[in-house]
mmCIF file of C-alpha atoms and ligand atoms in Angstrom:
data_model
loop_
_atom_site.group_PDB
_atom_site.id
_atom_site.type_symbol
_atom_site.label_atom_id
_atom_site.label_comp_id
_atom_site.label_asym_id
_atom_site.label_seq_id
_atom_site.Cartn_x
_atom_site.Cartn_y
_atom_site.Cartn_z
ATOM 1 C CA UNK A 833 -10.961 -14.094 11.063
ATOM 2 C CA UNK A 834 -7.220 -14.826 10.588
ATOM 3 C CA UNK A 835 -5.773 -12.103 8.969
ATOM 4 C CA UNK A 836 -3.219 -13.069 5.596
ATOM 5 C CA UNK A 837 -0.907 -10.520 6.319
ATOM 6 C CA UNK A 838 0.329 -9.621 9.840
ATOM 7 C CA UNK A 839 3.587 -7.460 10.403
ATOM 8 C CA UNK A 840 5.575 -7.619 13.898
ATOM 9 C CA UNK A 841 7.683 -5.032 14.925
ATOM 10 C CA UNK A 842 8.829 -4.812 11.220
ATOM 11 C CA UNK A 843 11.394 -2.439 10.469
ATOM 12 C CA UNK A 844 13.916 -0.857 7.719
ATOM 13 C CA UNK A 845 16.525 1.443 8.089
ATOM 14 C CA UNK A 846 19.211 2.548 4.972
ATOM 15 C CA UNK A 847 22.379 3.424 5.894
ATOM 16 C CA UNK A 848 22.997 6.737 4.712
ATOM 17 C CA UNK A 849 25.319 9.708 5.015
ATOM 18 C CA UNK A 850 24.835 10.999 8.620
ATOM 19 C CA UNK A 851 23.173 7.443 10.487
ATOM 20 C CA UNK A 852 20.660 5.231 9.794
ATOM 21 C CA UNK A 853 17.294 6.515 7.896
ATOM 22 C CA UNK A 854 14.439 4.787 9.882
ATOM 23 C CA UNK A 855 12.180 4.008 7.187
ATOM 24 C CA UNK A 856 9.913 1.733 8.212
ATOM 25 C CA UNK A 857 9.809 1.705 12.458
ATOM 26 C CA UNK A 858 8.644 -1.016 14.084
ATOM 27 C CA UNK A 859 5.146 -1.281 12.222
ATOM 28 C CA UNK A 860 2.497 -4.075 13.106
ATOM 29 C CA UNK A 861 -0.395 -3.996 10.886
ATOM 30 C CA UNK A 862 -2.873 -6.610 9.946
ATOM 31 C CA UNK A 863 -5.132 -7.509 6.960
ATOM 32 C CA UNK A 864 -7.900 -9.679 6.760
ATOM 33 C CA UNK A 865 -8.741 -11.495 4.384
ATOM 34 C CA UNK A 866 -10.354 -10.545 1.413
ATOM 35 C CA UNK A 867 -10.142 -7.093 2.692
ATOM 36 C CA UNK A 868 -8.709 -3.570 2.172
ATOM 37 C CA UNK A 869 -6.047 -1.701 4.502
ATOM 38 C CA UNK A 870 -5.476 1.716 3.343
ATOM 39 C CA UNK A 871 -1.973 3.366 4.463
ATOM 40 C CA UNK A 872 -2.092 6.502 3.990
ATOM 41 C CA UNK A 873 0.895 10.004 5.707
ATOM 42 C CA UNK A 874 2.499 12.163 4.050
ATOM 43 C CA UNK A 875 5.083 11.870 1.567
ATOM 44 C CA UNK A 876 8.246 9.963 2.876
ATOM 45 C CA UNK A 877 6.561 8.113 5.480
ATOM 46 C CA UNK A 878 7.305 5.031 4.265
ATOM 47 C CA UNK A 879 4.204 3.834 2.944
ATOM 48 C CA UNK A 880 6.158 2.355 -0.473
ATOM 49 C CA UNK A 881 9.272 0.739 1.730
ATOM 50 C CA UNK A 882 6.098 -1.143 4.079
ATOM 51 C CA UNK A 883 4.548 -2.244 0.620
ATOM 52 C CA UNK A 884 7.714 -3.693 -0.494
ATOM 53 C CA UNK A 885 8.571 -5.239 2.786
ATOM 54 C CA UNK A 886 5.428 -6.996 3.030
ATOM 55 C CA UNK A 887 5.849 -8.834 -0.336
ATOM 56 C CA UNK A 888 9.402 -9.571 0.613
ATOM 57 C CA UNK A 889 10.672 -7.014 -2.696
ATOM 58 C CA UNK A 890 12.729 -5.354 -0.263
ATOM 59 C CA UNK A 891 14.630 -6.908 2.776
ATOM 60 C CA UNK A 892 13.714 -5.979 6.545
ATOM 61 C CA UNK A 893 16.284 -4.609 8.846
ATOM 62 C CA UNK A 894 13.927 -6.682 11.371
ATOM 63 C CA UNK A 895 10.613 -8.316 12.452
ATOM 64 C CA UNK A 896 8.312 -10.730 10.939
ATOM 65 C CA UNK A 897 5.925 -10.816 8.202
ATOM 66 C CA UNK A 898 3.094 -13.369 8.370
ATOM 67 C CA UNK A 899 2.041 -14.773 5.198
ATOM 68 C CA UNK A 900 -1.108 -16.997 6.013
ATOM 69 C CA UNK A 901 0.332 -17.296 9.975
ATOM 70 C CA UNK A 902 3.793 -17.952 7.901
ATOM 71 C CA UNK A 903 7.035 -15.898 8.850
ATOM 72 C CA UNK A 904 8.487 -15.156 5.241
ATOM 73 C CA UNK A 905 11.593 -13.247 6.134
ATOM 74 C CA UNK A 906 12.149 -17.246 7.024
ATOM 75 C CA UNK A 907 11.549 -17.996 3.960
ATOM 76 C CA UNK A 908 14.522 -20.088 1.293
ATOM 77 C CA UNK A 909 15.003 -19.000 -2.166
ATOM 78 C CA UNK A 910 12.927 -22.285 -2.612
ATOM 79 C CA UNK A 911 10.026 -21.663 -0.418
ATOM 80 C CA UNK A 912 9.986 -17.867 -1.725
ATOM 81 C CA UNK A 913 9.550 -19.085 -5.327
ATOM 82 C CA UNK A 914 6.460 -21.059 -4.125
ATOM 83 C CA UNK A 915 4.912 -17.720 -2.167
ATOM 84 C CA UNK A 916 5.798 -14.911 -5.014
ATOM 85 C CA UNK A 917 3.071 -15.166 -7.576
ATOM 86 C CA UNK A 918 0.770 -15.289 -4.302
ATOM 87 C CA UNK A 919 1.845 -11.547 -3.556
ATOM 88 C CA UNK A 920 2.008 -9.367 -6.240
ATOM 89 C CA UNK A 921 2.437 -5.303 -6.623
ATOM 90 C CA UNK A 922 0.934 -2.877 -8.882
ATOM 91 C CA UNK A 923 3.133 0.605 -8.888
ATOM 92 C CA UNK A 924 2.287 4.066 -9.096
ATOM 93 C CA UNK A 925 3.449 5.413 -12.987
ATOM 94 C CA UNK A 926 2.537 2.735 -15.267
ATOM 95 C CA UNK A 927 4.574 4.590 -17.839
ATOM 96 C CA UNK A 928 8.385 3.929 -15.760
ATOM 97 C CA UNK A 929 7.407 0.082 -14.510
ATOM 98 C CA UNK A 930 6.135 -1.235 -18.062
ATOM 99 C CA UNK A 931 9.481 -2.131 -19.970
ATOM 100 C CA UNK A 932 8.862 0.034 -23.145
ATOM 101 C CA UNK A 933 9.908 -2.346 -26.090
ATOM 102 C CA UNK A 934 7.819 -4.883 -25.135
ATOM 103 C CA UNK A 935 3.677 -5.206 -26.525
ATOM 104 C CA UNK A 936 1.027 -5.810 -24.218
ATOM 105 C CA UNK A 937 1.029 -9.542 -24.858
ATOM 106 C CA UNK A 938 4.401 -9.585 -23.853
ATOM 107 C CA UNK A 939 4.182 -7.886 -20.993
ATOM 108 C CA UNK A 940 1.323 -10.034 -19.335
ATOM 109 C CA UNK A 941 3.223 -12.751 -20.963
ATOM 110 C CA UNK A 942 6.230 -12.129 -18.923
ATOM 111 C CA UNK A 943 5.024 -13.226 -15.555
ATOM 112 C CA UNK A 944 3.370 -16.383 -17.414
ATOM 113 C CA UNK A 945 6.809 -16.978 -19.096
ATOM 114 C CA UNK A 946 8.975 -17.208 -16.210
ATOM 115 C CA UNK A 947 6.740 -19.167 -13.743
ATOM 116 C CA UNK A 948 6.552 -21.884 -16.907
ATOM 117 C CA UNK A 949 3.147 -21.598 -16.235
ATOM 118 C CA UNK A 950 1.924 -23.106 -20.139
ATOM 119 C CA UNK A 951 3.669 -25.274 -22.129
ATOM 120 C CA UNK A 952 1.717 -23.934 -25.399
ATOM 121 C CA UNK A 953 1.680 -20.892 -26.560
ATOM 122 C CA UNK A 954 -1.752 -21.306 -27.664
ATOM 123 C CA UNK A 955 -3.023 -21.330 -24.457
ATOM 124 C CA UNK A 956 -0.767 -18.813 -23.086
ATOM 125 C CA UNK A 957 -2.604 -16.533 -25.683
ATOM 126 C CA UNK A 958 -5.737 -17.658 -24.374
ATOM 127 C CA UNK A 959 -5.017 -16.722 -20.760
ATOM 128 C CA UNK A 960 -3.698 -13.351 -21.921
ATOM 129 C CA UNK A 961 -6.957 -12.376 -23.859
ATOM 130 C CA UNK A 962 -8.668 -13.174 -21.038
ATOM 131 C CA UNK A 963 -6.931 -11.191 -18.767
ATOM 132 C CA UNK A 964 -7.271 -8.300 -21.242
ATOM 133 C CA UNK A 965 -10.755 -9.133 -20.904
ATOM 134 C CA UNK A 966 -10.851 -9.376 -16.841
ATOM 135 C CA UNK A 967 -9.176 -5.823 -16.590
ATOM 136 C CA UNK A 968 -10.659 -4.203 -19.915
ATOM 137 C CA UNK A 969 -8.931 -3.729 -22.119
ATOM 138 C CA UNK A 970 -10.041 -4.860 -25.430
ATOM 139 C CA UNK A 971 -8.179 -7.089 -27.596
ATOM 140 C CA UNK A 972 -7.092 -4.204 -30.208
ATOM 141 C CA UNK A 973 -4.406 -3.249 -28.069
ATOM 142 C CA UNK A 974 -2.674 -6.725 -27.825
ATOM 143 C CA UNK A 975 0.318 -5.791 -29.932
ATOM 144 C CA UNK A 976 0.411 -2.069 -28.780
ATOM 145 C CA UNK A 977 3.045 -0.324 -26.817
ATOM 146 C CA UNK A 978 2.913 1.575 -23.222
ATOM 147 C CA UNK A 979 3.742 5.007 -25.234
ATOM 148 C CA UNK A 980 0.620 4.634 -27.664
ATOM 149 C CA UNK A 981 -1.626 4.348 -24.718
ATOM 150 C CA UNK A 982 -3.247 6.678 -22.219
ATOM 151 C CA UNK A 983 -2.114 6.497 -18.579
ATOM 152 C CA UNK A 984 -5.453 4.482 -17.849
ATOM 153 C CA UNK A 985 -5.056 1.916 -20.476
ATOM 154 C CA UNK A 986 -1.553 1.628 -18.975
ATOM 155 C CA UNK A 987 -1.969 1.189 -15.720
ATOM 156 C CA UNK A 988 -4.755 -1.518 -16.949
ATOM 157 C CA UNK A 989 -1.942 -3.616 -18.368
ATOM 158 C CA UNK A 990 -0.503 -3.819 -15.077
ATOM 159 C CA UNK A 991 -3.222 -5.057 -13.242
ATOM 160 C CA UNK A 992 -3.418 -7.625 -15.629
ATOM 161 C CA UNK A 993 -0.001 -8.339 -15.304
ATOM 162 C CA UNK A 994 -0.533 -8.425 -10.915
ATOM 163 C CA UNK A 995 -3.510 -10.827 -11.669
ATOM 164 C CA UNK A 996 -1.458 -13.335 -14.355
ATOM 165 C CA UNK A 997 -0.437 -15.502 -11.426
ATOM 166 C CA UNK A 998 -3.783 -15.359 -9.484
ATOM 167 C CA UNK A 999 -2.606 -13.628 -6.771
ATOM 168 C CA UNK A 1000 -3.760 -13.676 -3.112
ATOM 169 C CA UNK A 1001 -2.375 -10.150 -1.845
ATOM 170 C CA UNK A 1002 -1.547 -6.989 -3.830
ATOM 171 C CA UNK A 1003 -0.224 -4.365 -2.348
ATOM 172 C CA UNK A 1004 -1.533 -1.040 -4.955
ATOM 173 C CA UNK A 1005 1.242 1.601 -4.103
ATOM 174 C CA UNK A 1006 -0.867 4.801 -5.333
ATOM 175 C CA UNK A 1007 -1.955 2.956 -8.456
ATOM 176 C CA UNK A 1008 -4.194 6.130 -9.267
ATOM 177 C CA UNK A 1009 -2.161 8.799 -8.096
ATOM 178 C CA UNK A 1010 -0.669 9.606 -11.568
ATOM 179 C CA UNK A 1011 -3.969 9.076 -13.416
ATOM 180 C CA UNK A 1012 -6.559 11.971 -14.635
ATOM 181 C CA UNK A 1013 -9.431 12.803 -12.030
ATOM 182 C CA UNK A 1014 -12.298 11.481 -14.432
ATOM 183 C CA UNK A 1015 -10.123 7.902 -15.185
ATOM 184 C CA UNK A 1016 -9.152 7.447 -11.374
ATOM 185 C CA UNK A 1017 -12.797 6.087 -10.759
ATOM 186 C CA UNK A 1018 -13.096 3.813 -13.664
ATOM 187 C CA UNK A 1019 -9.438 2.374 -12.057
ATOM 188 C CA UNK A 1020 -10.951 1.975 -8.668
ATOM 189 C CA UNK A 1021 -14.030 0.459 -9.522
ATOM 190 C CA UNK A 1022 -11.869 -2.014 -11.586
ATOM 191 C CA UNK A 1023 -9.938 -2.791 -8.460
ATOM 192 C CA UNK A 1024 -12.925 -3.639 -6.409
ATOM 193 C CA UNK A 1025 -14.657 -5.332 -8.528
ATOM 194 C CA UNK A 1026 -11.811 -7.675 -9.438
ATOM 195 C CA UNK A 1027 -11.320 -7.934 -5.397
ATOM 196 C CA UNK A 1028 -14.671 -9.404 -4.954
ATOM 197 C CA UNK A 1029 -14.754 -11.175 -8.134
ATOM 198 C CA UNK A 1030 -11.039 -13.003 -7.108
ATOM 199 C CA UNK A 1031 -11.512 -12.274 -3.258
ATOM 200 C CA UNK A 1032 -7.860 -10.422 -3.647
ATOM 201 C CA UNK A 1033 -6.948 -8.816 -0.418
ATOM 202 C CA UNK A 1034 -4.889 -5.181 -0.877
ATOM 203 C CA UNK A 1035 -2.481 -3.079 1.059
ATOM 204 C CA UNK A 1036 -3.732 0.603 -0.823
ATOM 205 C CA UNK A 1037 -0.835 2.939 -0.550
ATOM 206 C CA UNK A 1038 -2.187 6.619 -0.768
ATOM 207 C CA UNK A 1039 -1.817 10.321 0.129
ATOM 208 C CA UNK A 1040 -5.423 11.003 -1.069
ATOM 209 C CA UNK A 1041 -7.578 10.772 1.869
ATOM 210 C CA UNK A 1042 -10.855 11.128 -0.264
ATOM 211 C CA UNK A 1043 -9.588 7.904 -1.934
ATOM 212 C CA UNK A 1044 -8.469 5.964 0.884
ATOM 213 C CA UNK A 1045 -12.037 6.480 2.505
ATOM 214 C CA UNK A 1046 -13.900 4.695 -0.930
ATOM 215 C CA UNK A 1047 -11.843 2.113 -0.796
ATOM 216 C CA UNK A 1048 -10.529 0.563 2.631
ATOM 217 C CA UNK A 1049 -12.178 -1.667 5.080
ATOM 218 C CA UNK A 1050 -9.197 -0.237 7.524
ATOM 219 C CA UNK A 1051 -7.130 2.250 7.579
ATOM 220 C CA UNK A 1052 -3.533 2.541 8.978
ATOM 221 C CA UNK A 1053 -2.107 6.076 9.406
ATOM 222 C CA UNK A 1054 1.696 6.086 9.405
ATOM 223 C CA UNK A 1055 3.931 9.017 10.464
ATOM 224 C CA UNK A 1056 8.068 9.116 9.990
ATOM 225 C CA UNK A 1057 7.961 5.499 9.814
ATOM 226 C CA UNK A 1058 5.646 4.190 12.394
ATOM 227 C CA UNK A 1059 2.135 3.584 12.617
ATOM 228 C CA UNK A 1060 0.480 5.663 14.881
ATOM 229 C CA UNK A 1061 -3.292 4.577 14.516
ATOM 230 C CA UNK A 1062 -5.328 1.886 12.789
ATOM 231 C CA UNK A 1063 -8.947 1.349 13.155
ATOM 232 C CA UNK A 1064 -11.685 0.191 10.331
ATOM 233 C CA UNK A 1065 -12.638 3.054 7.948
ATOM 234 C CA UNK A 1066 -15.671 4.718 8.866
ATOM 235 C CA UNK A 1067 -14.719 4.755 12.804
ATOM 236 C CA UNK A 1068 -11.258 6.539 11.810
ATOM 237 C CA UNK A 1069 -13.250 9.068 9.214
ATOM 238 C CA UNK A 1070 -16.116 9.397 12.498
ATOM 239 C CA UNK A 1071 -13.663 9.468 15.857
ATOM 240 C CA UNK A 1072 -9.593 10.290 14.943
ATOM 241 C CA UNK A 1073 -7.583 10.059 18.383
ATOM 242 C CA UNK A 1074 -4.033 11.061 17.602
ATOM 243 C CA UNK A 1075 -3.519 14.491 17.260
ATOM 244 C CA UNK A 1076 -1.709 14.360 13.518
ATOM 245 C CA UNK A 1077 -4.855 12.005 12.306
ATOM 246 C CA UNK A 1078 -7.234 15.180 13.094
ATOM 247 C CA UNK A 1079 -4.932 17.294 11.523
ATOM 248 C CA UNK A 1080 -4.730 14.981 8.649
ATOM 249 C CA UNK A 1081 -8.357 14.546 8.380
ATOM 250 C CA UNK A 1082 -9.313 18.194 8.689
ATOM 251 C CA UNK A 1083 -6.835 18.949 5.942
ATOM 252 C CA UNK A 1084 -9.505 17.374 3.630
ATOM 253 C CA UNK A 1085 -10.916 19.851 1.173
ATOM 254 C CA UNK A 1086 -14.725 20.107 1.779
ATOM 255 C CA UNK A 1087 -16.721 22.371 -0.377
ATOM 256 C CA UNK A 1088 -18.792 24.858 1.925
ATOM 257 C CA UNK A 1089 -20.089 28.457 0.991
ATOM 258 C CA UNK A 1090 -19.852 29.923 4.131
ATOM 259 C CA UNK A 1091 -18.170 30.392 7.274
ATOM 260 C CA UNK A 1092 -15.341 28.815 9.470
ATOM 261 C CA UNK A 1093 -13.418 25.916 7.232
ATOM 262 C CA UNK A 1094 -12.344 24.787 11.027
ATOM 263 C CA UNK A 1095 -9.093 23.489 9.403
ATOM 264 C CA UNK A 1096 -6.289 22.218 11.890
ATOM 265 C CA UNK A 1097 -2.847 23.589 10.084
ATOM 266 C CA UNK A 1098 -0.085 21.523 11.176
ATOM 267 C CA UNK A 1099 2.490 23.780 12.309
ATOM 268 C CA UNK A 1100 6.490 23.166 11.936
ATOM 269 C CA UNK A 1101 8.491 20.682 9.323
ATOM 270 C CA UNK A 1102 8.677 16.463 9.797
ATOM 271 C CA UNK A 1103 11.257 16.051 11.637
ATOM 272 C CA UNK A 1104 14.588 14.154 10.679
ATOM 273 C CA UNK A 1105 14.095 10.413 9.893
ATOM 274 C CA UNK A 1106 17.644 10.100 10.583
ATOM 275 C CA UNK A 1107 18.566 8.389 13.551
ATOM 276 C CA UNK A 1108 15.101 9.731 15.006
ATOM 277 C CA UNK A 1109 15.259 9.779 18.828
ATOM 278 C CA UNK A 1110 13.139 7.470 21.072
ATOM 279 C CA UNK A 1111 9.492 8.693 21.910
ATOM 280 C CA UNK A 1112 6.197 10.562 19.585
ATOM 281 C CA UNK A 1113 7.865 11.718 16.154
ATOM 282 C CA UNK A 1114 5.211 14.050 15.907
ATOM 283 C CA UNK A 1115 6.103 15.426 19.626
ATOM 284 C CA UNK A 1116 7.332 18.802 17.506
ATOM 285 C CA UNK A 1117 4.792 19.344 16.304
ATOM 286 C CA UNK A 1118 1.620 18.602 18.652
ATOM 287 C CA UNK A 1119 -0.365 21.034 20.422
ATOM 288 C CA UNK A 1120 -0.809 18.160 23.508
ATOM 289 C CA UNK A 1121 2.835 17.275 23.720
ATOM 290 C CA UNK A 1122 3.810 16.289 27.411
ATOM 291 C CA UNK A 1123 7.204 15.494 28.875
ATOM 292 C CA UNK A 1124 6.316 12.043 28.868
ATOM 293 C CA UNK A 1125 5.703 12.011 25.213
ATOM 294 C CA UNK A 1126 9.444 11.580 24.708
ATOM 295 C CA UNK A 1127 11.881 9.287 25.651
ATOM 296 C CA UNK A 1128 10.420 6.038 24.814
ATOM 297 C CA UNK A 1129 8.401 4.515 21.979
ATOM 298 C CA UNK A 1130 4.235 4.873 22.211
ATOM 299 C CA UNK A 1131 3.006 1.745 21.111
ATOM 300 C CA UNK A 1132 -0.395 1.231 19.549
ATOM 301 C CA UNK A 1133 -3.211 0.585 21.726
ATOM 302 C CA UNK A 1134 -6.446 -0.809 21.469
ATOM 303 C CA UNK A 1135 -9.166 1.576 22.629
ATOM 304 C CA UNK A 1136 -11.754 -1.411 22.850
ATOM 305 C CA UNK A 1137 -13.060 -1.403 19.625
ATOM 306 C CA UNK A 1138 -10.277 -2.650 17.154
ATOM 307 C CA UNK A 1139 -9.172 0.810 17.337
ATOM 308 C CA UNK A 1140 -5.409 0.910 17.697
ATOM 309 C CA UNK A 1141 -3.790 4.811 18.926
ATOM 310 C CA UNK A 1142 -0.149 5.243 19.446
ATOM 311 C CA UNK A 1143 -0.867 8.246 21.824
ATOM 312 C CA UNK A 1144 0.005 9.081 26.052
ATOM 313 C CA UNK A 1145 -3.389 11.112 25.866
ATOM 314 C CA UNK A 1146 -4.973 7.742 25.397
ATOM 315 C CA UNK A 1147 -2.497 5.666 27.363
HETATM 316 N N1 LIG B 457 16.821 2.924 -1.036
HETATM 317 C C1 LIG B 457 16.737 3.916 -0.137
HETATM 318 N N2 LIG B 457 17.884 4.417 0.438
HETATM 319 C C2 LIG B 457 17.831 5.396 1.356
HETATM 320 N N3 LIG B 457 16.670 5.955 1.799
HETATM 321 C C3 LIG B 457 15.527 5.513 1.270
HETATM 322 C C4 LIG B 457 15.484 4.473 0.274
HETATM 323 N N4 LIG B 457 14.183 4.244 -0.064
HETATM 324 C C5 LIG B 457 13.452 5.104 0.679
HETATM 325 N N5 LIG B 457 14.239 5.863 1.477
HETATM 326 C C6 LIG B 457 13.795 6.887 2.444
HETATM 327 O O1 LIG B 457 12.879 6.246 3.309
HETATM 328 C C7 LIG B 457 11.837 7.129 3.678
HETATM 329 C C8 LIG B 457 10.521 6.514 3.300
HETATM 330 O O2 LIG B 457 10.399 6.462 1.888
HETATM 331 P P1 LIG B 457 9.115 5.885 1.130
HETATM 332 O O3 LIG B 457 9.398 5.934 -0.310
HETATM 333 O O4 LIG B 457 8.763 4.575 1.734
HETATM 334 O O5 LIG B 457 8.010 6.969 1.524
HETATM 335 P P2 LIG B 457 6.518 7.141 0.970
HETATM 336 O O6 LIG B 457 5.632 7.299 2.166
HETATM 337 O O7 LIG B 457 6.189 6.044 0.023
HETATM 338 O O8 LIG B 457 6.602 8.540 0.210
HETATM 339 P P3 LIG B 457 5.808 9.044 -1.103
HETATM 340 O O9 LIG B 457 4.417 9.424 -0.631
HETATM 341 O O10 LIG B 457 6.592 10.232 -1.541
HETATM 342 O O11 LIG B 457 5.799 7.935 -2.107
HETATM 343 C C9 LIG B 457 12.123 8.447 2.972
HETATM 344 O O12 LIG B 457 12.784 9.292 3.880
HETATM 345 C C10 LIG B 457 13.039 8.029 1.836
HETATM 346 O O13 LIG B 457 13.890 9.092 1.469
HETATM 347 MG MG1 LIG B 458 5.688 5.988 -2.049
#
């Protein structure tokens, strides 16, 4: 199958005090259609700068993004306008993206309003109840504000607001993250209902492993700014290759009432994103780390089965 989104070598670095901060490093990824890529690493990976790259939010130092086998960063102003409302984002805190003087109906409206998408505001108010309806939320809360509702509620208003254009692609950059344990599910099973229902296809940014696993067909793994393995979901929960992926994995809290918790601790601090030098990033901190580990970039590798490594035990 084609996949809608395929990066190439993508990458973003911010000039900063002291270099260049290599955010995003030279990241290909792919998502199929209709499908779910999780991303998940640790804080200050770079999991939010890839979601905004990929939707063209934020610009790339370099590389390609392939919209439907299209190079965006190619894209015009023009051509853009005509690919936005295909690509949409939902965000984290519900509470700091919804603008909070405006009502519900005016913030789904506001996506409506400045694609000119109706000419009546009749049936602009029809769409809007409906996508009330699609994400529920029921029609009592059409003239509420974000600070009278709970977080859930919230973050419901932005999904509407994601679907208003009938999206292709969102990318959902830890859209439960902020949200109580016992609403997190109801959010989920919103999302993938509405995915099959619309067939959306997601980027799912998280840090929550337990998460990632419900809800990705594939899962990329990203460390300092690169991605250093990729395989479909239940091979990369079954048979992790690169070293920080086990560690990752085995960080996972699993209830037992005995014995050995066989938990890998990851020893020593991420190193410095800033003007990294070539070869593993995670070279520091790896128990198999070989001279030939540094020096030059790993790249992913396929180990046969659609299961990409970026490792020299595997090379
Ligand atoms: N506008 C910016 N200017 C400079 N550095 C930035 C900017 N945005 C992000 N960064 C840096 O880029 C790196 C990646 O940040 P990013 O927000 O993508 O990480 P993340 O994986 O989403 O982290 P988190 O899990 O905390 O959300 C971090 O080191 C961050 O400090
Ligand atoms: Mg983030």
């Amino acid at each position: 199958m084609e996949p809608l989104i395929k990066t190439i070598d993508l990458k973003k670095y911010f000039k900063v005090n002291g270099g260049l901060l290599h955010a995003v490093d030279g990241v290909n990824i792919e998502i199929k259609k209709g499908r779910t890529l999780g991303v998940v690493g640790e804080s200050g990976c770079g999991k939010s700068t890839l979601g905004r790259l990929v939707i063209r939010l934020l610009e790339a130092t370099s590389g390609e993004v392939l919209f439907e086998g299209n190079d965006i960063l190619k894209c015009n102003r023009q051509e853009m306008k005509k690919i936005r409302p295909k690509m949409q984002i939902i965000f984290q805190d519900p509470f700091s993206s919804l603008n909070p003087r405006m009502s519900v109906f005016e913030l789904i409206a506001e996506p409506l309003v400045m694609n000119h998408v109706y000419k009546s505001r009749r049936e602009m108010t029809e769409k809007i109840l409906s996508l009330m309806d699609t994400v529920g939320l029921a029609e009592r809360f059409v003239n509420t504000y974000p600070h009278e509702m709970d977080g859930g509620r919230r973050q419901r208003v932005g999904i509407a607001r994601a679907l208003a254009l009938s999206p292709k692609f969102i990318v959902c950059d830890e859209p439960v993250s902020a949200l109580d344990v016992s609403i997190q599910a109801q959010i989920l099973n919103l999302l993938m209902d509405l995915q099959e229902e619309m067939k959306l296809t997601y980027m799912f940014i998280t840090h929550d492993l337990s998460v990632v696993k419900h809800i990705s067909n594939e899962i990329a793994v990203m460390y300092l700014g690169q991605c250093i393995e990729r395989a479909e979901s239940t091979e990369l929960f079954k048979n992790p290759m690169h070293p920080y992926t086990k560690a990752l994995l085995s960080a996972i809290p699993v209830p037992r009432l005995t014995g050995n918790q066989n938990k890998k601790i990851i020893r020593g601090e991420v190193s410095d994103p800033i003007n990294p030098k070539p070869g593993c990033r995670f070279a520091s901190r790896c128990d198999y780390c070989k001279d030939h580990c540094l020096g030059q970039d790993i790249p992913l590798k396929d180990q046969g089965n659609e299961h990409f490594v970026a490792c020299r035990i595997y090379q």
